[in-house]
Amino acid sequence: MEIKFIDGEQVYLRPVEAEDADIFCQWFNDPEFRKLGGGELPTSKHEQKKEIERMHKGENAVWLVITLRDTNNPIGFVVLGKIDRVNRNAQFGIGIGDKTHWARGYGTEAAKLVVDYGFNTLNLHRIWLEVYDYNKRAIRSYEKVGFRAECTLRDGEYVDGKYHDLVVMSILENEWNR
Amino acid sequence: MQKIEFLSGDRIYLRPMELEDVDMFCKWFNDPEVRQYLSMVFPLSKLKEKEWVEKIQKDRDQVVLVIVVKSEDNPIGTVGLHRGDRTSRNAEFGIAIGEKSYWSQGYGTEGAKLMIDYGFGTLNLHRIYLRAFAFNERARRSYIKIGFREEGVFRDAVYRDGRYHDVLVMSILKSEWSG
């Protein structure tokens, strides 16, 4: 039985389940994935299971699994985290863990679905993200969604032996609902 | 009681927070004029503030010190370096002068310099950054004087007094800090 929380054309988004700990671990430990998504420490299944439980208890984050409509295979995750109810903003995050599905527009579609959810269901005013400056493919995808670069955190992250800038991008509700 | 100086400057020194400071912190951080520049929007009880002091002091990733004017031995505010990213060796800088009669006299700038010097010279940080409300022009000028550089703004990131405001982001790298 398919559980769809948000449905798109190529992908749908569903809740995270305890059984997803295995696949999350596979993704989060992968060096190529970590180079783009951060995460310098190992992720054990045991810890990831607890992390999934924490995801469900907290009210300040919404995690969803990106799933292909054709095959029902999970290919990544998307999250609105640090949800701030007073200032009505949240941090967007995404990871396509299955590398065979990179660069096919799945991430961009999932991002649009969750940004729309953020503005039109959660009633957010601003959605922001951080991305490594060398992750050009991600930056192009975020621009396609409608995010704008607004700030460069100089030397914000240490990866592979040197410091890299972090780019902060955001989209406001009036820019999305135009 | 003997004076405890953790970091010593010309006109001020910085000392550890104590539980007896909680009353004073509550006076400062509930004051609308003081908190208009801070991120806090909820009332701060002594109970809650005591928990915060205890939490900070157990946490090796955060250092908050009380700014004291040397000549009078009078505490006037706090300055801190807050949890950043250990691997990337960064931390967020924060400061508040709670005694309003001491505003605009350079005490904050001196407290900031002591703390930043400690961050780079003792804690071995690589980057110290801060966020300030874009309407807080006095703070921006003071941070530039210290050596912080503007990196950009978080658009509409904070809601205050009925509307959204930009949040300014500034940073200083160890290579830029001359002490």
JSON list of N, CA, C and O in Angstrom, two decimals, chain B residues 90-144:
[
{"chain": "B", "resi": 90, "resn": "ASN", "atom": "N", "xyz": [34.23, 27.09, 13.87]},
{"chain": "B", "resi": 90, "resn": "ASN", "atom": "CA", "xyz": [33.61, 28.41, 13.91]},
{"chain": "B", "resi": 90, "resn": "ASN", "atom": "C", "xyz": [32.67, 28.53, 15.11]},
{"chain": "B", "resi": 90, "resn": "ASN", "atom": "O", "xyz": [32.30, 27.54, 15.73]},
{"chain": "B", "resi": 91, "resn": "ALA", "atom": "N", "xyz": [32.33, 29.77, 15.44]},
{"chain": "B", "resi": 91, "resn": "ALA", "atom": "CA", "xyz": [31.43, 30.02, 16.56]},
{"chain": "B", "resi": 91, "resn": "ALA", "atom": "C", "xyz": [30.69, 31.32, 16.29]},
{"chain": "B", "resi": 91, "resn": "ALA", "atom": "O", "xyz": [31.17, 32.18, 15.54]},
{"chain": "B", "resi": 92, "resn": "GLU", "atom": "N", "xyz": [29.52, 31.44, 16.93]},
{"chain": "B", "resi": 92, "resn": "GLU", "atom": "CA", "xyz": [28.73, 32.65, 16.77]},
{"chain": "B", "resi": 92, "resn": "GLU", "atom": "C", "xyz": [28.98, 33.58, 17.95]},
{"chain": "B", "resi": 92, "resn": "GLU", "atom": "O", "xyz": [28.92, 33.17, 19.10]},
{"chain": "B", "resi": 93, "resn": "PHE", "atom": "N", "xyz": [29.24, 34.82, 17.63]},
{"chain": "B", "resi": 93, "resn": "PHE", "atom": "CA", "xyz": [29.50, 35.84, 18.64]},
{"chain": "B", "resi": 93, "resn": "PHE", "atom": "C", "xyz": [28.19, 36.53, 19.02]},
{"chain": "B", "resi": 93, "resn": "PHE", "atom": "O", "xyz": [27.35, 36.79, 18.17]},
{"chain": "B", "resi": 94, "resn": "GLY", "atom": "N", "xyz": [28.05, 36.82, 20.32]},
{"chain": "B", "resi": 94, "resn": "GLY", "atom": "CA", "xyz": [26.87, 37.57, 20.76]},
{"chain": "B", "resi": 94, "resn": "GLY", "atom": "C", "xyz": [27.24, 38.48, 21.92]},
{"chain": "B", "resi": 94, "resn": "GLY", "atom": "O", "xyz": [28.10, 38.16, 22.74]},
{"chain": "B", "resi": 95, "resn": "ILE", "atom": "N", "xyz": [26.59, 39.64, 21.98]},
{"chain": "B", "resi": 95, "resn": "ILE", "atom": "CA", "xyz": [26.90, 40.58, 23.07]},
{"chain": "B", "resi": 95, "resn": "ILE", "atom": "C", "xyz": [25.64, 41.36, 23.41]},
{"chain": "B", "resi": 95, "resn": "ILE", "atom": "O", "xyz": [24.80, 41.60, 22.54]},
{"chain": "B", "resi": 96, "resn": "ALA", "atom": "N", "xyz": [25.50, 41.72, 24.67]},
{"chain": "B", "resi": 96, "resn": "ALA", "atom": "CA", "xyz": [24.40, 42.59, 25.08]},
{"chain": "B", "resi": 96, "resn": "ALA", "atom": "C", "xyz": [24.85, 43.45, 26.25]},
{"chain": "B", "resi": 96, "resn": "ALA", "atom": "O", "xyz": [25.37, 42.93, 27.25]},
{"chain": "B", "resi": 97, "resn": "ILE", "atom": "N", "xyz": [24.71, 44.75, 26.10]},
{"chain": "B", "resi": 97, "resn": "ILE", "atom": "CA", "xyz": [24.95, 45.65, 27.23]},
{"chain": "B", "resi": 97, "resn": "ILE", "atom": "C", "xyz": [23.58, 45.94, 27.84]},
{"chain": "B", "resi": 97, "resn": "ILE", "atom": "O", "xyz": [22.75, 46.61, 27.24]},
{"chain": "B", "resi": 98, "resn": "GLY", "atom": "N", "xyz": [23.36, 45.36, 29.01]},
{"chain": "B", "resi": 98, "resn": "GLY", "atom": "CA", "xyz": [22.04, 45.46, 29.65]},
{"chain": "B", "resi": 98, "resn": "GLY", "atom": "C", "xyz": [21.83, 46.78, 30.39]},
{"chain": "B", "resi": 98, "resn": "GLY", "atom": "O", "xyz": [20.71, 47.23, 30.56]},
{"chain": "B", "resi": 99, "resn": "GLU", "atom": "N", "xyz": [22.93, 47.38, 30.85]},
{"chain": "B", "resi": 99, "resn": "GLU", "atom": "CA", "xyz": [22.83, 48.67, 31.56]},
{"chain": "B", "resi": 99, "resn": "GLU", "atom": "C", "xyz": [22.84, 49.78, 30.52]},
{"chain": "B", "resi": 99, "resn": "GLU", "atom": "O", "xyz": [23.90, 50.14, 29.97]},
{"chain": "B", "resi": 100, "resn": "LYS", "atom": "N", "xyz": [21.66, 50.38, 30.30]},
{"chain": "B", "resi": 100, "resn": "LYS", "atom": "CA", "xyz": [21.52, 51.30, 29.17]},
{"chain": "B", "resi": 100, "resn": "LYS", "atom": "C", "xyz": [22.37, 52.57, 29.32]},
{"chain": "B", "resi": 100, "resn": "LYS", "atom": "O", "xyz": [22.76, 53.18, 28.33]},
{"chain": "B", "resi": 101, "resn": "SER", "atom": "N", "xyz": [22.64, 52.95, 30.58]},
{"chain": "B", "resi": 101, "resn": "SER", "atom": "CA", "xyz": [23.44, 54.17, 30.78]},
{"chain": "B", "resi": 101, "resn": "SER", "atom": "C", "xyz": [24.89, 53.97, 30.34]},
{"chain": "B", "resi": 101, "resn": "SER", "atom": "O", "xyz": [25.67, 54.92, 30.28]},
{"chain": "B", "resi": 102, "resn": "TYR", "atom": "N", "xyz": [25.26, 52.72, 30.03]},
{"chain": "B", "resi": 102, "resn": "TYR", "atom": "CA", "xyz": [26.62, 52.44, 29.58]},
{"chain": "B", "resi": 102, "resn": "TYR", "atom": "C", "xyz": [26.71, 52.23, 28.06]},
{"chain": "B", "resi": 102, "resn": "TYR", "atom": "O", "xyz": [27.74, 51.84, 27.55]},
{"chain": "B", "resi": 103, "resn": "TRP", "atom": "N", "xyz": [25.60, 52.47, 27.37]},
{"chain": "B", "resi": 103, "resn": "TRP", "atom": "CA", "xyz": [25.61, 52.32, 25.92]},
{"chain": "B", "resi": 103, "resn": "TRP", "atom": "C", "xyz": [26.49, 53.40, 25.28]},
{"chain": "B", "resi": 103, "resn": "TRP", "atom": "O", "xyz": [26.63, 54.50, 25.83]},
{"chain": "B", "resi": 104, "resn": "SER", "atom": "N", "xyz": [27.01, 53.07, 24.14]},
{"chain": "B", "resi": 104, "resn": "SER", "atom": "CA", "xyz": [27.75, 54.05, 23.30]},
{"chain": "B", "resi": 104, "resn": "SER", "atom": "C", "xyz": [28.97, 54.65, 23.97]},
{"chain": "B", "resi": 104, "resn": "SER", "atom": "O", "xyz": [29.33, 55.79, 23.73]},
{"chain": "B", "resi": 105, "resn": "GLN", "atom": "N", "xyz": [29.60, 53.87, 24.83]},
{"chain": "B", "resi": 105, "resn": "GLN", "atom": "CA", "xyz": [30.82, 54.39, 25.46]},
{"chain": "B", "resi": 105, "resn": "GLN", "atom": "C", "xyz": [32.03, 53.50, 25.19]},
{"chain": "B", "resi": 105, "resn": "GLN", "atom": "O", "xyz": [33.08, 53.63, 25.84]},
{"chain": "B", "resi": 106, "resn": "GLY", "atom": "N", "xyz": [31.85, 52.57, 24.26]},
{"chain": "B", "resi": 106, "resn": "GLY", "atom": "CA", "xyz": [32.98, 51.74, 23.86]},
{"chain": "B", "resi": 106, "resn": "GLY", "atom": "C", "xyz": [33.21, 50.50, 24.71]},
{"chain": "B", "resi": 106, "resn": "GLY", "atom": "O", "xyz": [34.13, 49.73, 24.45]},
{"chain": "B", "resi": 107, "resn": "TYR", "atom": "N", "xyz": [32.37, 50.30, 25.72]},
{"chain": "B", "resi": 107, "resn": "TYR", "atom": "CA", "xyz": [32.56, 49.11, 26.57]},
{"chain": "B", "resi": 107, "resn": "TYR", "atom": "C", "xyz": [32.29, 47.83, 25.80]},
{"chain": "B", "resi": 107, "resn": "TYR", "atom": "O", "xyz": [32.99, 46.82, 25.96]},
{"chain": "B", "resi": 108, "resn": "GLY", "atom": "N", "xyz": [31.27, 47.86, 24.98]},
{"chain": "B", "resi": 108, "resn": "GLY", "atom": "CA", "xyz": [30.93, 46.68, 24.18]},
{"chain": "B", "resi": 108, "resn": "GLY", "atom": "C", "xyz": [32.04, 46.34, 23.22]},
{"chain": "B", "resi": 108, "resn": "GLY", "atom": "O", "xyz": [32.41, 45.16, 23.07]},
{"chain": "B", "resi": 109, "resn": "THR", "atom": "N", "xyz": [32.60, 47.35, 22.58]},
{"chain": "B", "resi": 109, "resn": "THR", "atom": "CA", "xyz": [33.69, 47.12, 21.63]},
{"chain": "B", "resi": 109, "resn": "THR", "atom": "C", "xyz": [34.88, 46.49, 22.34]},
{"chain": "B", "resi": 109, "resn": "THR", "atom": "O", "xyz": [35.47, 45.53, 21.85]},
{"chain": "B", "resi": 110, "resn": "GLU", "atom": "N", "xyz": [35.18, 46.98, 23.53]},
{"chain": "B", "resi": 110, "resn": "GLU", "atom": "CA", "xyz": [36.31, 46.40, 24.26]},
{"chain": "B", "resi": 110, "resn": "GLU", "atom": "C", "xyz": [36.03, 44.97, 24.69]},
{"chain": "B", "resi": 110, "resn": "GLU", "atom": "O", "xyz": [36.88, 44.07, 24.58]},
{"chain": "B", "resi": 111, "resn": "GLY", "atom": "N", "xyz": [34.80, 44.72, 25.15]},
{"chain": "B", "resi": 111, "resn": "GLY", "atom": "CA", "xyz": [34.40, 43.35, 25.54]},
{"chain": "B", "resi": 111, "resn": "GLY", "atom": "C", "xyz": [34.47, 42.41, 24.36]},
{"chain": "B", "resi": 111, "resn": "GLY", "atom": "O", "xyz": [34.93, 41.26, 24.48]},
{"chain": "B", "resi": 112, "resn": "ALA", "atom": "N", "xyz": [34.02, 42.91, 23.21]},
{"chain": "B", "resi": 112, "resn": "ALA", "atom": "CA", "xyz": [34.04, 42.08, 22.00]},
{"chain": "B", "resi": 112, "resn": "ALA", "atom": "C", "xyz": [35.46, 41.71, 21.62]},
{"chain": "B", "resi": 112, "resn": "ALA", "atom": "O", "xyz": [35.76, 40.55, 21.32]},
{"chain": "B", "resi": 113, "resn": "LYS", "atom": "N", "xyz": [36.35, 42.69, 21.67]},
{"chain": "B", "resi": 113, "resn": "LYS", "atom": "CA", "xyz": [37.74, 42.42, 21.28]},
{"chain": "B", "resi": 113, "resn": "LYS", "atom": "C", "xyz": [38.39, 41.38, 22.19]},
{"chain": "B", "resi": 113, "resn": "LYS", "atom": "O", "xyz": [39.12, 40.50, 21.73]},
{"chain": "B", "resi": 114, "resn": "LEU", "atom": "N", "xyz": [38.12, 41.48, 23.50]},
{"chain": "B", "resi": 114, "resn": "LEU", "atom": "CA", "xyz": [38.68, 40.49, 24.43]},
{"chain": "B", "resi": 114, "resn": "LEU", "atom": "C", "xyz": [38.19, 39.09, 24.10]},
{"chain": "B", "resi": 114, "resn": "LEU", "atom": "O", "xyz": [38.94, 38.11, 24.11]},
{"chain": "B", "resi": 115, "resn": "MET", "atom": "N", "xyz": [36.89, 39.00, 23.81]},
{"chain": "B", "resi": 115, "resn": "MET", "atom": "CA", "xyz": [36.27, 37.70, 23.55]},
{"chain": "B", "resi": 115, "resn": "MET", "atom": "C", "xyz": [36.78, 37.11, 22.24]},
{"chain": "B", "resi": 115, "resn": "MET", "atom": "O", "xyz": [37.02, 35.90, 22.15]},
{"chain": "B", "resi": 116, "resn": "ILE", "atom": "N", "xyz": [36.93, 37.95, 21.23]},
{"chain": "B", "resi": 116, "resn": "ILE", "atom": "CA", "xyz": [37.39, 37.46, 19.93]},
{"chain": "B", "resi": 116, "resn": "ILE", "atom": "C", "xyz": [38.84, 37.00, 20.02]},
{"chain": "B", "resi": 116, "resn": "ILE", "atom": "O", "xyz": [39.23, 35.97, 19.48]},
{"chain": "B", "resi": 117, "resn": "ASP", "atom": "N", "xyz": [39.63, 37.76, 20.76]},
{"chain": "B", "resi": 117, "resn": "ASP", "atom": "CA", "xyz": [41.02, 37.39, 20.97]},
{"chain": "B", "resi": 117, "resn": "ASP", "atom": "C", "xyz": [41.11, 36.02, 21.67]},
{"chain": "B", "resi": 117, "resn": "ASP", "atom": "O", "xyz": [41.95, 35.18, 21.33]},
{"chain": "B", "resi": 118, "resn": "TYR", "atom": "N", "xyz": [40.23, 35.81, 22.62]},
{"chain": "B", "resi": 118, "resn": "TYR", "atom": "CA", "xyz": [40.15, 34.52, 23.32]},
{"chain": "B", "resi": 118, "resn": "TYR", "atom": "C", "xyz": [39.72, 33.41, 22.35]},
{"chain": "B", "resi": 118, "resn": "TYR", "atom": "O", "xyz": [40.28, 32.31, 22.36]},
{"chain": "B", "resi": 119, "resn": "GLY", "atom": "N", "xyz": [38.76, 33.73, 21.49]},
{"chain": "B", "resi": 119, "resn": "GLY", "atom": "CA", "xyz": [38.26, 32.74, 20.52]},
{"chain": "B", "resi": 119, "resn": "GLY", "atom": "C", "xyz": [39.35, 32.28, 19.57]},
{"chain": "B", "resi": 119, "resn": "GLY", "atom": "O", "xyz": [39.51, 31.08, 19.32]},
{"chain": "B", "resi": 120, "resn": "PHE", "atom": "N", "xyz": [40.11, 33.22, 19.04]},
{"chain": "B", "resi": 120, "resn": "PHE", "atom": "CA", "xyz": [41.16, 32.86, 18.09]},
{"chain": "B", "resi": 120, "resn": "PHE", "atom": "C", "xyz": [42.42, 32.35, 18.81]},
{"chain": "B", "resi": 120, "resn": "PHE", "atom": "O", "xyz": [43.04, 31.38, 18.41]},
{"chain": "B", "resi": 121, "resn": "GLY", "atom": "N", "xyz": [42.79, 33.05, 19.88]},
{"chain": "B", "resi": 121, "resn": "GLY", "atom": "CA", "xyz": [44.08, 32.77, 20.52]},
{"chain": "B", "resi": 121, "resn": "GLY", "atom": "C", "xyz": [44.06, 31.61, 21.49]},
{"chain": "B", "resi": 121, "resn": "GLY", "atom": "O", "xyz": [45.09, 31.00, 21.73]},
{"chain": "B", "resi": 122, "resn": "THR", "atom": "N", "xyz": [42.90, 31.30, 22.06]},
{"chain": "B", "resi": 122, "resn": "THR", "atom": "CA", "xyz": [42.84, 30.22, 23.05]},
{"chain": "B", "resi": 122, "resn": "THR", "atom": "C", "xyz": [41.98, 29.06, 22.56]},
{"chain": "B", "resi": 122, "resn": "THR", "atom": "O", "xyz": [42.37, 27.90, 22.65]},
{"chain": "B", "resi": 123, "resn": "LEU", "atom": "N", "xyz": [40.81, 29.37, 22.04]},
{"chain": "B", "resi": 123, "resn": "LEU", "atom": "CA", "xyz": [39.92, 28.29, 21.58]},
{"chain": "B", "resi": 123, "resn": "LEU", "atom": "C", "xyz": [40.28, 27.78, 20.19]},
{"chain": "B", "resi": 123, "resn": "LEU", "atom": "O", "xyz": [39.69, 26.83, 19.70]},
{"chain": "B", "resi": 124, "resn": "ASN", "atom": "N", "xyz": [41.22, 28.45, 19.53]},
{"chain": "B", "resi": 124, "resn": "ASN", "atom": "CA", "xyz": [41.70, 28.01, 18.21]},
{"chain": "B", "resi": 124, "resn": "ASN", "atom": "C", "xyz": [40.59, 27.98, 17.17]},
{"chain": "B", "resi": 124, "resn": "ASN", "atom": "O", "xyz": [40.48, 27.04, 16.38]},
{"chain": "B", "resi": 125, "resn": "LEU", "atom": "N", "xyz": [39.75, 29.01, 17.17]},
{"chain": "B", "resi": 125, "resn": "LEU", "atom": "CA", "xyz": [38.70, 29.11, 16.15]},
{"chain": "B", "resi": 125, "resn": "LEU", "atom": "C", "xyz": [39.29, 29.60, 14.84]},
{"chain": "B", "resi": 125, "resn": "LEU", "atom": "O", "xyz": [40.34, 30.25, 14.82]},
{"chain": "B", "resi": 126, "resn": "HIS", "atom": "N", "xyz": [38.59, 29.29, 13.76]},
{"chain": "B", "resi": 126, "resn": "HIS", "atom": "CA", "xyz": [39.00, 29.76, 12.43]},
{"chain": "B", "resi": 126, "resn": "HIS", "atom": "C", "xyz": [38.14, 30.94, 11.97]},
{"chain": "B", "resi": 126, "resn": "HIS", "atom": "O", "xyz": [38.60, 31.83, 11.27]},
{"chain": "B", "resi": 127, "resn": "ARG", "atom": "N", "xyz": [36.87, 30.91, 12.38]},
{"chain": "B", "resi": 127, "resn": "ARG", "atom": "CA", "xyz": [35.91, 31.92, 11.92]},
{"chain": "B", "resi": 127, "resn": "ARG", "atom": "C", "xyz": [34.97, 32.26, 13.06]},
{"chain": "B", "resi": 127, "resn": "ARG", "atom": "O", "xyz": [34.46, 31.35, 13.74]},
{"chain": "B", "resi": 128, "resn": "ILE", "atom": "N", "xyz": [34.73, 33.55, 13.29]},
{"chain": "B", "resi": 128, "resn": "ILE", "atom": "CA", "xyz": [33.73, 33.98, 14.26]},
{"chain": "B", "resi": 128, "resn": "ILE", "atom": "C", "xyz": [32.72, 34.83, 13.50]},
{"chain": "B", "resi": 128, "resn": "ILE", "atom": "O", "xyz": [33.10, 35.75, 12.77]},
{"chain": "B", "resi": 129, "resn": "TYR", "atom": "N", "xyz": [31.45, 34.48, 13.62]},
{"chain": "B", "resi": 129, "resn": "TYR", "atom": "CA", "xyz": [30.43, 35.21, 12.86]},
{"chain": "B", "resi": 129, "resn": "TYR", "atom": "C", "xyz": [29.37, 35.74, 13.81]},
{"chain": "B", "resi": 129, "resn": "TYR", "atom": "O", "xyz": [29.31, 35.34, 14.99]},
{"chain": "B", "resi": 130, "resn": "LEU", "atom": "N", "xyz": [28.56, 36.64, 13.30]},
{"chain": "B", "resi": 130, "resn": "LEU", "atom": "CA", "xyz": [27.48, 37.18, 14.13]},
{"chain": "B", "resi": 130, "resn": "LEU", "atom": "C", "xyz": [26.30, 37.52, 13.24]},
{"chain": "B", "resi": 130, "resn": "LEU", "atom": "O", "xyz": [26.43, 37.67, 12.03]},
{"chain": "B", "resi": 131, "resn": "ARG", "atom": "N", "xyz": [25.15, 37.59, 13.89]},
{"chain": "B", "resi": 131, "resn": "ARG", "atom": "CA", "xyz": [23.94, 38.07, 13.22]},
{"chain": "B", "resi": 131, "resn": "ARG", "atom": "C", "xyz": [23.45, 39.30, 13.98]},
{"chain": "B", "resi": 131, "resn": "ARG", "atom": "O", "xyz": [23.45, 39.29, 15.21]},
{"chain": "B", "resi": 132, "resn": "ALA", "atom": "N", "xyz": [23.08, 40.32, 13.23]},
{"chain": "B", "resi": 132, "resn": "ALA", "atom": "CA", "xyz": [22.54, 41.53, 13.87]},
{"chain": "B", "resi": 132, "resn": "ALA", "atom": "C", "xyz": [21.34, 42.01, 13.06]},
{"chain": "B", "resi": 132, "resn": "ALA", "atom": "O", "xyz": [21.32, 41.85, 11.83]},
{"chain": "B", "resi": 133, "resn": "PHE", "atom": "N", "xyz": [20.36, 42.56, 13.73]},
{"chain": "B", "resi": 133, "resn": "PHE", "atom": "CA", "xyz": [19.21, 43.08, 12.99]},
{"chain": "B", "resi": 133, "resn": "PHE", "atom": "C", "xyz": [19.68, 44.24, 12.13]},
{"chain": "B", "resi": 133, "resn": "PHE", "atom": "O", "xyz": [20.46, 45.09, 12.57]},
{"chain": "B", "resi": 134, "resn": "ALA", "atom": "N", "xyz": [19.17, 44.29, 10.90]},
{"chain": "B", "resi": 134, "resn": "ALA", "atom": "CA", "xyz": [19.66, 45.30, 9.96]},
{"chain": "B", "resi": 134, "resn": "ALA", "atom": "C", "xyz": [19.39, 46.72, 10.45]},
{"chain": "B", "resi": 134, "resn": "ALA", "atom": "O", "xyz": [20.10, 47.66, 10.08]},
{"chain": "B", "resi": 135, "resn": "PHE", "atom": "N", "xyz": [18.37, 46.88, 11.30]},
{"chain": "B", "resi": 135, "resn": "PHE", "atom": "CA", "xyz": [18.06, 48.24, 11.78]},
{"chain": "B", "resi": 135, "resn": "PHE", "atom": "C", "xyz": [18.97, 48.68, 12.93]},
{"chain": "B", "resi": 135, "resn": "PHE", "atom": "O", "xyz": [18.90, 49.82, 13.36]},
{"chain": "B", "resi": 136, "resn": "ASN", "atom": "N", "xyz": [19.82, 47.79, 13.39]},
{"chain": "B", "resi": 136, "resn": "ASN", "atom": "CA", "xyz": [20.69, 48.13, 14.51]},
{"chain": "B", "resi": 136, "resn": "ASN", "atom": "C", "xyz": [22.01, 48.72, 13.99]},
{"chain": "B", "resi": 136, "resn": "ASN", "atom": "O", "xyz": [23.07, 48.10, 14.01]},
{"chain": "B", "resi": 137, "resn": "GLU", "atom": "N", "xyz": [21.91, 49.96, 13.52]},
{"chain": "B", "resi": 137, "resn": "GLU", "atom": "CA", "xyz": [23.02, 50.63, 12.84]},
{"chain": "B", "resi": 137, "resn": "GLU", "atom": "C", "xyz": [24.21, 50.84, 13.79]},
{"chain": "B", "resi": 137, "resn": "GLU", "atom": "O", "xyz": [25.37, 50.71, 13.39]},
{"chain": "B", "resi": 138, "resn": "ARG", "atom": "N", "xyz": [23.92, 51.11, 15.06]},
{"chain": "B", "resi": 138, "resn": "ARG", "atom": "CA", "xyz": [25.01, 51.35, 16.00]},
{"chain": "B", "resi": 138, "resn": "ARG", "atom": "C", "xyz": [25.87, 50.10, 16.17]},
{"chain": "B", "resi": 138, "resn": "ARG", "atom": "O", "xyz": [27.10, 50.16, 16.18]},
{"chain": "B", "resi": 139, "resn": "ALA", "atom": "N", "xyz": [25.20, 48.95, 16.23]},
{"chain": "B", "resi": 139, "resn": "ALA", "atom": "CA", "xyz": [25.93, 47.69, 16.37]},
{"chain": "B", "resi": 139, "resn": "ALA", "atom": "C", "xyz": [26.78, 47.44, 15.13]},
{"chain": "B", "resi": 139, "resn": "ALA", "atom": "O", "xyz": [27.95, 47.06, 15.23]},
{"chain": "B", "resi": 140, "resn": "ARG", "atom": "N", "xyz": [26.23, 47.70, 13.95]},
{"chain": "B", "resi": 140, "resn": "ARG", "atom": "CA", "xyz": [26.95, 47.45, 12.71]},
{"chain": "B", "resi": 140, "resn": "ARG", "atom": "C", "xyz": [28.26, 48.25, 12.67]},
{"chain": "B", "resi": 140, "resn": "ARG", "atom": "O", "xyz": [29.31, 47.74, 12.35]},
{"chain": "B", "resi": 141, "resn": "ARG", "atom": "N", "xyz": [28.15, 49.52, 13.05]},
{"chain": "B", "resi": 141, "resn": "ARG", "atom": "CA", "xyz": [29.34, 50.37, 13.04]},
{"chain": "B", "resi": 141, "resn": "ARG", "atom": "C", "xyz": [30.40, 49.86, 14.01]},
{"chain": "B", "resi": 141, "resn": "ARG", "atom": "O", "xyz": [31.59, 49.84, 13.72]},
{"chain": "B", "resi": 142, "resn": "SER", "atom": "N", "xyz": [29.92, 49.41, 15.17]},
{"chain": "B", "resi": 142, "resn": "SER", "atom": "CA", "xyz": [30.85, 48.91, 16.18]},
{"chain": "B", "resi": 142, "resn": "SER", "atom": "C", "xyz": [31.53, 47.63, 15.68]},
{"chain": "B", "resi": 142, "resn": "SER", "atom": "O", "xyz": [32.74, 47.45, 15.85]},
{"chain": "B", "resi": 143, "resn": "TYR", "atom": "N", "xyz": [30.78, 46.75, 15.03]},
{"chain": "B", "resi": 143, "resn": "TYR", "atom": "CA", "xyz": [31.36, 45.50, 14.53]},
{"chain": "B", "resi": 143, "resn": "TYR", "atom": "C", "xyz": [32.38, 45.76, 13.43]},
{"chain": "B", "resi": 143, "resn": "TYR", "atom": "O", "xyz": [33.39, 45.07, 13.33]},
{"chain": "B", "resi": 144, "resn": "ILE", "atom": "N", "xyz": [32.12, 46.75, 12.59]},
{"chain": "B", "resi": 144, "resn": "ILE", "atom": "CA", "xyz": [33.08, 47.08, 11.53]},
{"chain": "B", "resi": 144, "resn": "ILE", "atom": "C", "xyz": [34.38, 47.59, 12.15]},
{"chain": "B", "resi": 144, "resn": "ILE", "atom": "O", "xyz": [35.48, 47.23, 11.73]}
]
